[in-house]
Coordinates of C-alpha atoms in Angstrom, one line a residue:
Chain A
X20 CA -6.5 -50.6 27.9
X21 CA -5.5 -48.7 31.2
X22 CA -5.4 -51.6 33.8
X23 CA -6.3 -48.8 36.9
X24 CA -9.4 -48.1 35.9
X25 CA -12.0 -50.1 38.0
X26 CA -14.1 -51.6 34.6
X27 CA -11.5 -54.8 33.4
X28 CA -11.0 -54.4 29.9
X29 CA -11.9 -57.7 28.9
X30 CA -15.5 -56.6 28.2
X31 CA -14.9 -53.4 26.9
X32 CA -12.9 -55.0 24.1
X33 CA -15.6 -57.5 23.1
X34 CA -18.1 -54.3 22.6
X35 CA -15.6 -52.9 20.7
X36 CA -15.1 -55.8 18.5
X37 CA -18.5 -56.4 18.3
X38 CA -19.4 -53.0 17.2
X39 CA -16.6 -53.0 14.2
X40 CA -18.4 -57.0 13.1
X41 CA -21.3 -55.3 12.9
X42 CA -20.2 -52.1 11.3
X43 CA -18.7 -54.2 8.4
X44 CA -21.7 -55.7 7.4
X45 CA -23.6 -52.4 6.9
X46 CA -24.3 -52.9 2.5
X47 CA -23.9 -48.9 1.8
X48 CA -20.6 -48.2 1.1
X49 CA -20.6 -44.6 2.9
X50 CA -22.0 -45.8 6.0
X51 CA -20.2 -48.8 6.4
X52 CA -16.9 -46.7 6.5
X53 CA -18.2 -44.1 8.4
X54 CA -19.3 -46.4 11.2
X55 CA -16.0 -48.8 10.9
X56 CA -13.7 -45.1 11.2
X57 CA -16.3 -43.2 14.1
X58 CA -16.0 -46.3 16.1
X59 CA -12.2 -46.9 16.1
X60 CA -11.8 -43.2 16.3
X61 CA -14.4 -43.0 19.4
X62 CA -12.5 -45.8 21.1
X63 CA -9.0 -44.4 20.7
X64 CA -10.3 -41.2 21.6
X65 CA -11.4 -42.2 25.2
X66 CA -8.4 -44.7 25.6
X67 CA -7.3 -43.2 28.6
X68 CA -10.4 -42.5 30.5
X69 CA -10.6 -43.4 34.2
X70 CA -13.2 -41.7 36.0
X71 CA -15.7 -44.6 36.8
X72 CA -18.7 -43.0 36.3
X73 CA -17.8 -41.2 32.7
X74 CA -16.7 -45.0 31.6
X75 CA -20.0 -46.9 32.6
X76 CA -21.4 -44.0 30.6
X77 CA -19.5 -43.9 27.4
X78 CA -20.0 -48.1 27.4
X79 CA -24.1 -47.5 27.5
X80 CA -23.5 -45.0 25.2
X81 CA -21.7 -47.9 23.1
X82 CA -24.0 -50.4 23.8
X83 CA -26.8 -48.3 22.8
X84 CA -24.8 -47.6 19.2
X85 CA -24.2 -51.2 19.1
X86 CA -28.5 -51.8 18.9
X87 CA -28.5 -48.7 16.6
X88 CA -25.9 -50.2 14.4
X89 CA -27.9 -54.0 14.4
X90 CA -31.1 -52.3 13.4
X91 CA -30.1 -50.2 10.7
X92 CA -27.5 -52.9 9.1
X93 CA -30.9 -55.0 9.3
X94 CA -33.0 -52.3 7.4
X95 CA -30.2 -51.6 4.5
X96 CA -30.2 -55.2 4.0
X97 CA -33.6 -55.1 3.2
X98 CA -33.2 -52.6 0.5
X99 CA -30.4 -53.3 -1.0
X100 CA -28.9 -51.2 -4.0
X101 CA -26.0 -51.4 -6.7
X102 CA -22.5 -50.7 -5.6
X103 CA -20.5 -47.7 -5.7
X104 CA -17.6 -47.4 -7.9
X105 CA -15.1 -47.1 -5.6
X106 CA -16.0 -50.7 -3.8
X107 CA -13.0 -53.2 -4.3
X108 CA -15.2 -56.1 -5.4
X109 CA -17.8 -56.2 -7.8
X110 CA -21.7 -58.3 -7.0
X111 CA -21.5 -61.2 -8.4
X112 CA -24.2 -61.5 -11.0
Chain B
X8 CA -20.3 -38.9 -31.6
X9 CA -16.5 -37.4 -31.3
X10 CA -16.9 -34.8 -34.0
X11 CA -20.3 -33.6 -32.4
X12 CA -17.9 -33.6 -29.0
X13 CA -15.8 -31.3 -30.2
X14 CA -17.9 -28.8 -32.4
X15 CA -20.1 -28.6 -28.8
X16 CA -17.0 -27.5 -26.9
X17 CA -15.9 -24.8 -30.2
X18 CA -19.1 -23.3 -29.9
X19 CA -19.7 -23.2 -26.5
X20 CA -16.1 -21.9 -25.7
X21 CA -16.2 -19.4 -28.2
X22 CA -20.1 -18.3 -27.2
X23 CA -18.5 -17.8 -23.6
X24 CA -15.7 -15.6 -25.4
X25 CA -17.5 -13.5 -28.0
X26 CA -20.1 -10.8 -26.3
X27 CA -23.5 -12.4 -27.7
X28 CA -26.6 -10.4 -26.7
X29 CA -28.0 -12.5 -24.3
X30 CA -31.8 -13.5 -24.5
X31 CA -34.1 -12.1 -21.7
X32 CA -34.8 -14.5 -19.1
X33 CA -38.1 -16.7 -19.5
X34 CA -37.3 -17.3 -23.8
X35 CA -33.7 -18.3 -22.8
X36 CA -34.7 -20.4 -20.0
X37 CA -37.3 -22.4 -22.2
X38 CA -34.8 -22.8 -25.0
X39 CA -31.9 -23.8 -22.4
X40 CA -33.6 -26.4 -20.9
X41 CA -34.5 -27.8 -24.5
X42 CA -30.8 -27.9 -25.0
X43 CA -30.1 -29.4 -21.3
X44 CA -32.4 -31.9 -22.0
X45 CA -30.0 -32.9 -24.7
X46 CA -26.5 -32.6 -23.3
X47 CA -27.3 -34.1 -19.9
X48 CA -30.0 -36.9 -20.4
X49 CA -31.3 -38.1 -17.0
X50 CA -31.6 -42.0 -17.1
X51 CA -31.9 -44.7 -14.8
X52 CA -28.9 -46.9 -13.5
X53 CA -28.6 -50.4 -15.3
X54 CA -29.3 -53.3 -12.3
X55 CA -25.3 -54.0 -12.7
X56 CA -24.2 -50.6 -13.0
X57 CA -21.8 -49.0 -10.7
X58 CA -23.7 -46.1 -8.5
X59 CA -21.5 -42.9 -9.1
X60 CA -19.7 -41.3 -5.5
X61 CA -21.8 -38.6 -4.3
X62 CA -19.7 -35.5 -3.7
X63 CA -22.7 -33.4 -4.0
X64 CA -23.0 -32.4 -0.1
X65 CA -24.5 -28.6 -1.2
X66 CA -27.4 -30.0 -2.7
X67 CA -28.3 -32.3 0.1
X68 CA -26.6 -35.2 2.4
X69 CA -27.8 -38.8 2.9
X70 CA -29.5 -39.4 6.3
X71 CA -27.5 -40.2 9.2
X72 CA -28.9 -43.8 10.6
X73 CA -28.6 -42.6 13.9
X74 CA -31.1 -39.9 12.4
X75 CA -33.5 -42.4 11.0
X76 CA -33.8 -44.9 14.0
X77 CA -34.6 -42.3 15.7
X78 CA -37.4 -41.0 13.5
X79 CA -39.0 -44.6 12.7
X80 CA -40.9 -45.3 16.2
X81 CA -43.1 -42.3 15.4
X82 CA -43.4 -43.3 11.6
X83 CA -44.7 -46.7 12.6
X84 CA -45.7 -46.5 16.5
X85 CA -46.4 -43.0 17.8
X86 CA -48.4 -41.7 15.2
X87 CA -50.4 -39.3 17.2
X88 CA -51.2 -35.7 15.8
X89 CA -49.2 -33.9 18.1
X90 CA -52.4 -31.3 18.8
X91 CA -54.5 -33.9 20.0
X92 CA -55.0 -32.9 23.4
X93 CA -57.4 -35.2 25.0
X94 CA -55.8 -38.7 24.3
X95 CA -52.2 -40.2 25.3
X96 CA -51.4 -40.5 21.2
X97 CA -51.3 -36.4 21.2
X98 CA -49.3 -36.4 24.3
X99 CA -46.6 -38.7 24.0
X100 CA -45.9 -36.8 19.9
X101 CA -46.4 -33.8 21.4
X102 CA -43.4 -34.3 24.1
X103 CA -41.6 -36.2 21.2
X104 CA -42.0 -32.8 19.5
X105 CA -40.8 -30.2 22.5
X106 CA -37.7 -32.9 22.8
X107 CA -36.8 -31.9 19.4
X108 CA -37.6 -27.9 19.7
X109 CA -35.1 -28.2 22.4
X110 CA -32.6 -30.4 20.7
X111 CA -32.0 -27.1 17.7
X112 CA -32.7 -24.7 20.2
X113 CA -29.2 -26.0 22.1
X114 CA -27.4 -26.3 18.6
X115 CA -28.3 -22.3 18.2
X116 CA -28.1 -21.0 21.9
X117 CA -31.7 -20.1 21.6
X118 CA -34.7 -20.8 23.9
X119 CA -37.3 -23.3 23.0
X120 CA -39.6 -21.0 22.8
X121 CA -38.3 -19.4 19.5
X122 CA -38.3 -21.9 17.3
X123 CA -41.2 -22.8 14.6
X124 CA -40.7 -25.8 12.9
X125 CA -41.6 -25.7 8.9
X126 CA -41.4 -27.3 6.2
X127 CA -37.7 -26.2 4.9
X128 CA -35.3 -23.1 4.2
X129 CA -37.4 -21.5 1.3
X130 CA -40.7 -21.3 3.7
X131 CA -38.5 -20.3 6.5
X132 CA -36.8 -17.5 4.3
X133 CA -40.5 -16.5 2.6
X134 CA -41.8 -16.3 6.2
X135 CA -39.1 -13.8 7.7
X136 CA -38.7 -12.0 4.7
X137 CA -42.4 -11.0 3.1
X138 CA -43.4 -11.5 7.2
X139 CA -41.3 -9.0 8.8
X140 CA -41.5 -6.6 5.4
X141 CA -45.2 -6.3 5.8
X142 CA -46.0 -6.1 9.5
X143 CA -44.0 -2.7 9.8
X144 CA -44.5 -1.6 6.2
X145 CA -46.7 1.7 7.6
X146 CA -43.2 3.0 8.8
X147 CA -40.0 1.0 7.1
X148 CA -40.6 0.3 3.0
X149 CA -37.1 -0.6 2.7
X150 CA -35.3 -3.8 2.5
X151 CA -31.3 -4.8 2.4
X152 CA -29.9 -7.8 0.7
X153 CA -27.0 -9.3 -1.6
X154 CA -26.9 -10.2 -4.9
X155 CA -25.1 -13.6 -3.6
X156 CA -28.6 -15.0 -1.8
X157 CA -30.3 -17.8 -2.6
X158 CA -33.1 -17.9 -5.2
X159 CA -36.1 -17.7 -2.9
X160 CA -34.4 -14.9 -0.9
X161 CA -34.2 -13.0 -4.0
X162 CA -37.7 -13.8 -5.7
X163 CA -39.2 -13.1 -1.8
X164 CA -37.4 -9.6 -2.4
X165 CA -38.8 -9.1 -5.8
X166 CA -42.3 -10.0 -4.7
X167 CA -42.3 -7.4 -2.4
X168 CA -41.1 -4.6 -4.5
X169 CA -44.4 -5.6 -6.6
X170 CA -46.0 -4.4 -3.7
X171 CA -44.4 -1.2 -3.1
X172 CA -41.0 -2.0 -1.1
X173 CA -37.8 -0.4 -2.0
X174 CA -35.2 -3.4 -2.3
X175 CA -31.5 -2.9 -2.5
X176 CA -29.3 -5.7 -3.8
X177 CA -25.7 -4.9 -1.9
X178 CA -22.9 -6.6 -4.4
X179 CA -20.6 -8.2 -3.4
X180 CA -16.5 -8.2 -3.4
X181 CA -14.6 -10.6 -6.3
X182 CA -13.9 -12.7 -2.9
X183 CA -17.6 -13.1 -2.5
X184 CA -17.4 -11.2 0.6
X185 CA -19.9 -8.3 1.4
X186 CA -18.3 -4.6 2.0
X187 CA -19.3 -3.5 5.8
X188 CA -18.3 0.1 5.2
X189 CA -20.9 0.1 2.2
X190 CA -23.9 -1.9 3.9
X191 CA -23.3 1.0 6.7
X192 CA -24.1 3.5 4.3
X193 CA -26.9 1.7 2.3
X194 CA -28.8 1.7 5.2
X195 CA -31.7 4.2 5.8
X196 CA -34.2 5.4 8.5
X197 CA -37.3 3.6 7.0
X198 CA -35.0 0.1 6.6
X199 CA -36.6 -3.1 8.1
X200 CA -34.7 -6.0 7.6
X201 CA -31.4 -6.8 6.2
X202 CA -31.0 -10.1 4.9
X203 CA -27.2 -11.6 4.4
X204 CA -26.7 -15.8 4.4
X205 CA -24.2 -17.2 6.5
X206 CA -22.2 -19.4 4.2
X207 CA -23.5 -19.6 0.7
X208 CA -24.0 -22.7 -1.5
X209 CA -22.2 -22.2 -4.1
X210 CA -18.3 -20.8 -3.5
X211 CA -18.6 -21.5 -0.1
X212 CA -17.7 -18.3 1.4
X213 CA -18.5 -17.3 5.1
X214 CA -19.6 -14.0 5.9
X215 CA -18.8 -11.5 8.6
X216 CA -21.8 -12.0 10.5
X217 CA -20.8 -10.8 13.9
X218 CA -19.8 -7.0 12.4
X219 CA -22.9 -7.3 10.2
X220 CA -25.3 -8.2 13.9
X221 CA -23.6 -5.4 15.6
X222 CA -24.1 -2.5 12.9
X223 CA -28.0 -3.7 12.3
X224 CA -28.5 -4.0 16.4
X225 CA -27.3 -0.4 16.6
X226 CA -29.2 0.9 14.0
X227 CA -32.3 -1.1 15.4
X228 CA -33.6 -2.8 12.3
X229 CA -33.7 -6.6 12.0
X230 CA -31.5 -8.7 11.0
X231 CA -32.4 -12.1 9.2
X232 CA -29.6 -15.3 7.9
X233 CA -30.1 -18.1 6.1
X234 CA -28.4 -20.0 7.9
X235 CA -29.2 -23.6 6.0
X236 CA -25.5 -24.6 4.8
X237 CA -23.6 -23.3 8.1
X238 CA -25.7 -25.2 10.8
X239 CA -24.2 -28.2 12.4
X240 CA -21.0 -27.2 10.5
X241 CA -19.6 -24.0 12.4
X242 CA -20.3 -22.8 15.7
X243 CA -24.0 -20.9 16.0
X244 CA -24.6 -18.7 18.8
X245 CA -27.8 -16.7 18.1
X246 CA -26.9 -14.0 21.3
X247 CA -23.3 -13.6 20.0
X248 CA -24.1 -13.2 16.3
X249 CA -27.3 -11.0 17.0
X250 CA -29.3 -12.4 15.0
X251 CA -32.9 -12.2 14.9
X252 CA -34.6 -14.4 12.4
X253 CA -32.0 -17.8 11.2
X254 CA -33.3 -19.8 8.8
X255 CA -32.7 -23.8 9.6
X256 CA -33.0 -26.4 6.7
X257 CA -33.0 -30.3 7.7
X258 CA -31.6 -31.8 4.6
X259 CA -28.7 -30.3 4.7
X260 CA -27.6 -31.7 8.2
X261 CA -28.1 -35.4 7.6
X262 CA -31.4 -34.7 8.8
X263 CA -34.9 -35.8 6.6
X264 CA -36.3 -34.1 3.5
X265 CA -39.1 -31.7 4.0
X266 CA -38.7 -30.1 7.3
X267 CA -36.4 -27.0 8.7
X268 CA -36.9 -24.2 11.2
X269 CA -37.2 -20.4 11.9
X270 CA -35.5 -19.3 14.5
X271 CA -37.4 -15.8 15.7
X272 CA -36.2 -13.8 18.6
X273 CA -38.3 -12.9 21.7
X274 CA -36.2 -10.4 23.5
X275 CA -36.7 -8.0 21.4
X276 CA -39.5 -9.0 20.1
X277 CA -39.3 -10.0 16.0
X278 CA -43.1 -9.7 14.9
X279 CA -44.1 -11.3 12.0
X280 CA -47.0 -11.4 10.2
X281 CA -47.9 -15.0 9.2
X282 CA -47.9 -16.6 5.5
X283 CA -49.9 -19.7 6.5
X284 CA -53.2 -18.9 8.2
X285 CA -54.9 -21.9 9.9
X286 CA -55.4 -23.2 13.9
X287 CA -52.8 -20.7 15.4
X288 CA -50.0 -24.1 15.8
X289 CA -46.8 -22.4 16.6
X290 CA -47.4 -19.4 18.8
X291 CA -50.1 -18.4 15.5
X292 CA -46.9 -18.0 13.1
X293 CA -47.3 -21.2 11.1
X294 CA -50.6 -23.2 11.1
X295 CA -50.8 -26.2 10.4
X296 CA -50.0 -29.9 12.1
X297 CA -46.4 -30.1 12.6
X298 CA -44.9 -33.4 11.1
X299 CA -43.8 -35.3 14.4
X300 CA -41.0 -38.3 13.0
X301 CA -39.6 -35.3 10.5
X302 CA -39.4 -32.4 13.4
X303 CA -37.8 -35.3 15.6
X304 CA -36.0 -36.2 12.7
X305 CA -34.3 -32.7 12.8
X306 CA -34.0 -32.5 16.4
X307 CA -32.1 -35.4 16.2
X308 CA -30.0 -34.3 13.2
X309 CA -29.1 -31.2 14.9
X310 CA -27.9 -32.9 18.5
X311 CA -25.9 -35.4 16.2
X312 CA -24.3 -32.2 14.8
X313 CA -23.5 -30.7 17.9
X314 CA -21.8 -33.4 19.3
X315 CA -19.8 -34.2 16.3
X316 CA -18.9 -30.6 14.5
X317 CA -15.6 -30.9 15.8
X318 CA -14.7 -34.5 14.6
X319 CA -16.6 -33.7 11.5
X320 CA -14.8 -30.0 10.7
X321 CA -11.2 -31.4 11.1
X322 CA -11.8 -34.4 8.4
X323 CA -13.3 -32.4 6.0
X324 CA -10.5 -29.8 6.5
X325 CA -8.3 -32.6 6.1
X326 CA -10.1 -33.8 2.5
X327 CA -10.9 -31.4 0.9
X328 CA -7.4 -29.8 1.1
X329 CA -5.9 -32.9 -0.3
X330 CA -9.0 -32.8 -3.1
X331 CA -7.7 -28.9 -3.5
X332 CA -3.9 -29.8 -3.8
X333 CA -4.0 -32.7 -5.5
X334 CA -6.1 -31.2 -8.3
X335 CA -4.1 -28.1 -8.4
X336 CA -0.6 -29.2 -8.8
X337 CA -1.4 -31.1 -11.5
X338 CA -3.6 -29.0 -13.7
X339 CA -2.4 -25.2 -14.4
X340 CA -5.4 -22.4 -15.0
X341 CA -7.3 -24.0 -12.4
X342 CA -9.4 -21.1 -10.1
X343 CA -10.9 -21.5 -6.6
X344 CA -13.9 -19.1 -6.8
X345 CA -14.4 -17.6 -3.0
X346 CA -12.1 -16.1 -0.2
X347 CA -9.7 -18.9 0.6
X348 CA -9.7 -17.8 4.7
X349 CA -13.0 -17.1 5.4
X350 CA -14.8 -20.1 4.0
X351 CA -16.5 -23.0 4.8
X352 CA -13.8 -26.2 3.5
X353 CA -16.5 -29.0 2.5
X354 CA -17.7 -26.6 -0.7
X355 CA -14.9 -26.1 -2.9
X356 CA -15.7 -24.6 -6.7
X357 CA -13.8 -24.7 -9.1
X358 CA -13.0 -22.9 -12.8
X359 CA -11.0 -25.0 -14.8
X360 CA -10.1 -22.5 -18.0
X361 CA -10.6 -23.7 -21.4
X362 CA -12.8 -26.4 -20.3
X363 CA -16.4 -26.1 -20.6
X364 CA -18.7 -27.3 -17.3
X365 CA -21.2 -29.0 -18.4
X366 CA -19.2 -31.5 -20.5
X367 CA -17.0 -32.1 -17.8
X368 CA -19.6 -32.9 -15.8
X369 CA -20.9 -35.2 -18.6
X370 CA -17.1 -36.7 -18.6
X371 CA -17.2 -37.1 -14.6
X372 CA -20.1 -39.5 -15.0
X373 CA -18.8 -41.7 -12.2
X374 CA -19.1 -39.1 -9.9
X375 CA -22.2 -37.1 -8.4
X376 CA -21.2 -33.0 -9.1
X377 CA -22.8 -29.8 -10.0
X378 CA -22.3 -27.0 -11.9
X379 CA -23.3 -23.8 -9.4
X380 CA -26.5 -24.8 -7.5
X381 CA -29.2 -26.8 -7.8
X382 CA -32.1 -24.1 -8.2
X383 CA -29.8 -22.9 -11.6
X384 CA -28.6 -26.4 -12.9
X385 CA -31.8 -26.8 -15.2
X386 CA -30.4 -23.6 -17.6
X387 CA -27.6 -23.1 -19.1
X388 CA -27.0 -19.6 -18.1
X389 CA -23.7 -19.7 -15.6
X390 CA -24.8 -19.2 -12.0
X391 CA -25.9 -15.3 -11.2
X392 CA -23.1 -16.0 -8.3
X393 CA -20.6 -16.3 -10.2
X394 CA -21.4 -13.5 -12.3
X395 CA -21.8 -11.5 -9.2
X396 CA -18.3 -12.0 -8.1
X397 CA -16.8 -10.9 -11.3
X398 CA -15.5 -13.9 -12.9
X399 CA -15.0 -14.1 -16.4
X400 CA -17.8 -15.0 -18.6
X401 CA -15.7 -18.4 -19.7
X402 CA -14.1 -19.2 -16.2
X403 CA -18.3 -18.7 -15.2
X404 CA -19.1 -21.2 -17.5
X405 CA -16.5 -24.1 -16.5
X406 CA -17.1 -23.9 -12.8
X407 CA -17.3 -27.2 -10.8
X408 CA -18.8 -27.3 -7.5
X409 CA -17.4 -30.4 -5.1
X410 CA -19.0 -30.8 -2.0
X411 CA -17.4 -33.1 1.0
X412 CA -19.4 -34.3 3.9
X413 CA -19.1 -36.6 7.0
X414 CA -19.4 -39.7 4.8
X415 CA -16.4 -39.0 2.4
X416 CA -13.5 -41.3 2.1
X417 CA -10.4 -40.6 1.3
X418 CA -10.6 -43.1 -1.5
X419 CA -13.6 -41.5 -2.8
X420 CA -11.6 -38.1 -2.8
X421 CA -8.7 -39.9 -4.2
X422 CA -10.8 -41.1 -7.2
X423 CA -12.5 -38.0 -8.1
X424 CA -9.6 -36.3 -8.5
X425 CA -7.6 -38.8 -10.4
X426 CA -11.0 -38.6 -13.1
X427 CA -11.1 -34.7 -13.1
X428 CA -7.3 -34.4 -13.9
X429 CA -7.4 -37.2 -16.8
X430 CA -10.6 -35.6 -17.9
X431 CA -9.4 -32.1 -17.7
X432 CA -6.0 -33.1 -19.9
X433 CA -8.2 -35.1 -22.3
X434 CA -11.2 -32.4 -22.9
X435 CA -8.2 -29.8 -23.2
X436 CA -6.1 -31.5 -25.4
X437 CA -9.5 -31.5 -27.8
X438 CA -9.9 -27.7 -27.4
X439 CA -8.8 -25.4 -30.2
X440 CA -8.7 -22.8 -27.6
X441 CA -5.9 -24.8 -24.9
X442 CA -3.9 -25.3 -28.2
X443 CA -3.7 -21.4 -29.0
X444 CA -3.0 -20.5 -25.1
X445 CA -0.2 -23.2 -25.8
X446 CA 1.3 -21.1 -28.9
X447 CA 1.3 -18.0 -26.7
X448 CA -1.8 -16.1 -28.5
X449 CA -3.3 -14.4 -25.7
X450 CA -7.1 -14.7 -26.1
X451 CA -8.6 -11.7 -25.2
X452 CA -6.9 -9.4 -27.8
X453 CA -8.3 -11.8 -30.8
X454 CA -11.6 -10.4 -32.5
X455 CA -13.7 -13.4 -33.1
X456 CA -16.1 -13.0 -36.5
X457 CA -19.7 -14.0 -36.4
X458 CA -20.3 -16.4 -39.1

């Protein structure tokens, strides 16, 4: 993280790694990648960012995907389905 | 099971080869689906059985979750008809409702104001098309279109020459491509509407709807798209395009099932005369209560794909090239039906010679593909698309469509075209057919004898 900017970088990296625990335990194979990829691509994208006022808004914007993220993961869990084919390790029966 | 297998694929390739008369339409479509009902069975999946990759993004696309939290509050909270004008339950939807009108007004460049939410594509395309036809048939009785359209475009067009219209089906180049010069000269004093789709479903192809805006704004007639396949996924602007009517579907943009839009000018003004008659909702051009968690379903479908059409465009640039070269280096007498330039990457179709489609598909049972479009999928007749770009009767019959979408992998692409290579070798190594081409008999010069 860029050390200039005025928000430390201590709590930007505990959304970010709290975003990517919670992508990983979305059960649909799809999603689950998707979120895990748009995250880490989202992040990297705005690495260098320094305006104070675009940062406190991109990390609302993150928080608010963090509560979008914990609600859905919460609703796929409650229907859960079989698993695609290309998923490394099959249910256990 | 093998023997039956094989006789299928003799018969089938030679029936594509041989010039049988072909039954009219409603006798073979009954007897086709008798037969479809064999060769595909539809079953459910076992409780421990792998579900197969969807690469079927033409058909429809999964729901973003962002899309579905968004839509829950007013499935379970905020029920309120959005009419109701007296109470805060008919407020707060109604708001709710605008918020979303706006939302795929911005993705179009339009104005709030000119968008009517419906219930999908097809009553969007009914609307403009019988709509439009009708309120100025005293003067205009004619009406443009291609022979590439989707199936309620066409049956819309064939309704109205029941009632008197003049319809001309423009055809298209073997690219899939319209002719400008020629639409230019189809075009008469009493035309109304010309009706051409953005990018179509099936090969994918993109066409020139800027040149095809500016020749129908300076002839003054209208000019309606179907626009369901290229929304969210290529850059819209209504005022740039000049387009008058756009038809906007929400399934295919990660958005719910059962709502989409019409997009009808004000300035100058498109009139229409409605299909639905009821309590004048939506300015008196559809009646009827519009579904608040679907339309914000939509609207929040279509801000999703504004912010992300970049992001998305360049990934599934990126896949479905590698699907494309992976499958083609390997496998010869492969064809890409479409223009390769102007095209939309996340539909690619494919012709894979001396292999017929549908057992393919039967072989490909891991993965989620189609043979030409959903609409046509239930007969066996190859997709009027195909045939209207010129391709060969057999190459028509072994087409593939994949589609790619914001949730494909690379793993998933990887897999799908590992199968289709090893299925392709195996189904050709069974054909009679493959093993002549391998001899050097050219096929088209042998006369085939009806038993």
């Amino acid at each position: 993280m860029d050390f200039r900017s005025s928000i430390p970088a201590a709590p930007v990296l505990s959304l970010y790694r709290r975003l990517l625990k919670e992508s990983r335990s979305f059960p649909p194979y799809n999603y689950r990648t998707y979120a895990l990829r748009r995250v880490r691509d989202a992040f990297r994208e705005n690495r260098s960012v320094e305006d104070p006022k675009a940062l406190e808004q991109l990390l609302n914007k993150a928080c608010d995907s963090l509560a979008i993220i914990q609600r859905q993961v919460s609703i796929r869990k409650m229907y859960e389905t079989q698993q695609t084919v290309v998923e490394p390790e099959p249910k256990n029966l | 099971m093998m023997s039956k297998n094989v006789t299928r694929t003799l018969l089938s390739s030679m029936r594509g080869i041989s010039s049988s008369p072909r039954l009219n339409y409603p006798q073979s479509s009954v007897s086709a689906s008798k037969r479809e009902r064999e060769v595909i069975k539809s079953r459910e999946l076992e409780k421990d059985e792998l579900r197969p990759l969807y690469m079927d993004f033409q058909a429809t696309t999964p729901m973003d979750p962002r899309v579905l939290d968004t839509m829950l509050p007013y499935q379970v909270n905020y029920y309120g008809n959005p009419h109701s004008r007296t109470h805060a339950y008919g407020w707060e939807s109604e708001a709710a409702m605008e918020k979303a009108r706006k939302q795929v007004a911005d993705l179009i460049g339009a104005d709030p104001r000119e968008i009517v939410f419906t219930s999908g594509a097809t009553e969007s395309n009914n609307m403009s098309i019988k709509g439009v036809a009708r309120f100025y048939k005293a003067k205009k009785k004619h009406v443009i279109t291609t022979q590439i359209e989707h199936k309620c475009v066409l049956d819309s067009c064939r309704v109205l020459e029941s009632e008197g219209f003049e319809v001309t089906y423009l055809p298209v180049k073997s690219n899939g491509l319209i002719d400008l010069q020629q639409l230019d000269e189809t075009i008469r004093p009493d035309t109304s509407l010309v009706s051409v789709m953005t990018v179509n479903n099936e090969i994918g192809v993109k066409q020139p709807i800027k040149e095809i805006g500016h020749i129908c704004r300076s002839k003054n007639l209208f000019f309606h798209t179907d626009a369901a396949q290229a929304i969210g996924k290529i850059p819209i602007n209504v005022s740039d395009l000049k387009v008058d009517l756009m038809s906007i579907s929400g399934h295919k943009i990660y958005g719910p099932k059962g709502v989409g839009a019409l997009y009808v000018r004000r300035r100058p003004r498109v009139r229409i005369e409605p299909l639905q008659s009821g309590g004048g909702q939506e300015r008196g051009l559809r009646s009827g209560t519009v579904p608040t968690p679907l339309a914000v379903g939509l609207g929040a479908a279509c801000e999703l794909a504004q912010q992300e059409m970049e992001y998305d465009h360049a990934r599934v640039s990126v896949l479905a090239n590698r699907l494309v070269q992976k499958i083609m280096s390997e496998v010869p007498d492969v064809v890409m039906n479409g223009d390769p330039e102007q095209r939309y990457p996340g539909c690619i179709n494919l012709s894979f010679a001396y292999v017929e489609g549908e057992s393919l598909l039967m072989a490909l049972k891991d993965v989620a593909l189609s043979s030409g479009s959903a609409c046509t999928s239930a007969s066996l007749e190859p997709s009027y698309v195909l045939r209207a770009i010129g391709a060969d009767e057999d190459l028509a019959h072994s087409s593939i469509r994949f589609g790619i979408g914001r949730f494909t992998t690379e793993e998933e692409v990887d897999y799908t075209a590992e199968k289709c290579i090893q299925q392709v070798r195996r189904l050709r190594e069974m054909s009679p057919l493959w093993e002549m081409v391998q001899e050097g008999v050219d096929l088209k010069s042998i006369k085939w004898t009806q038993h």
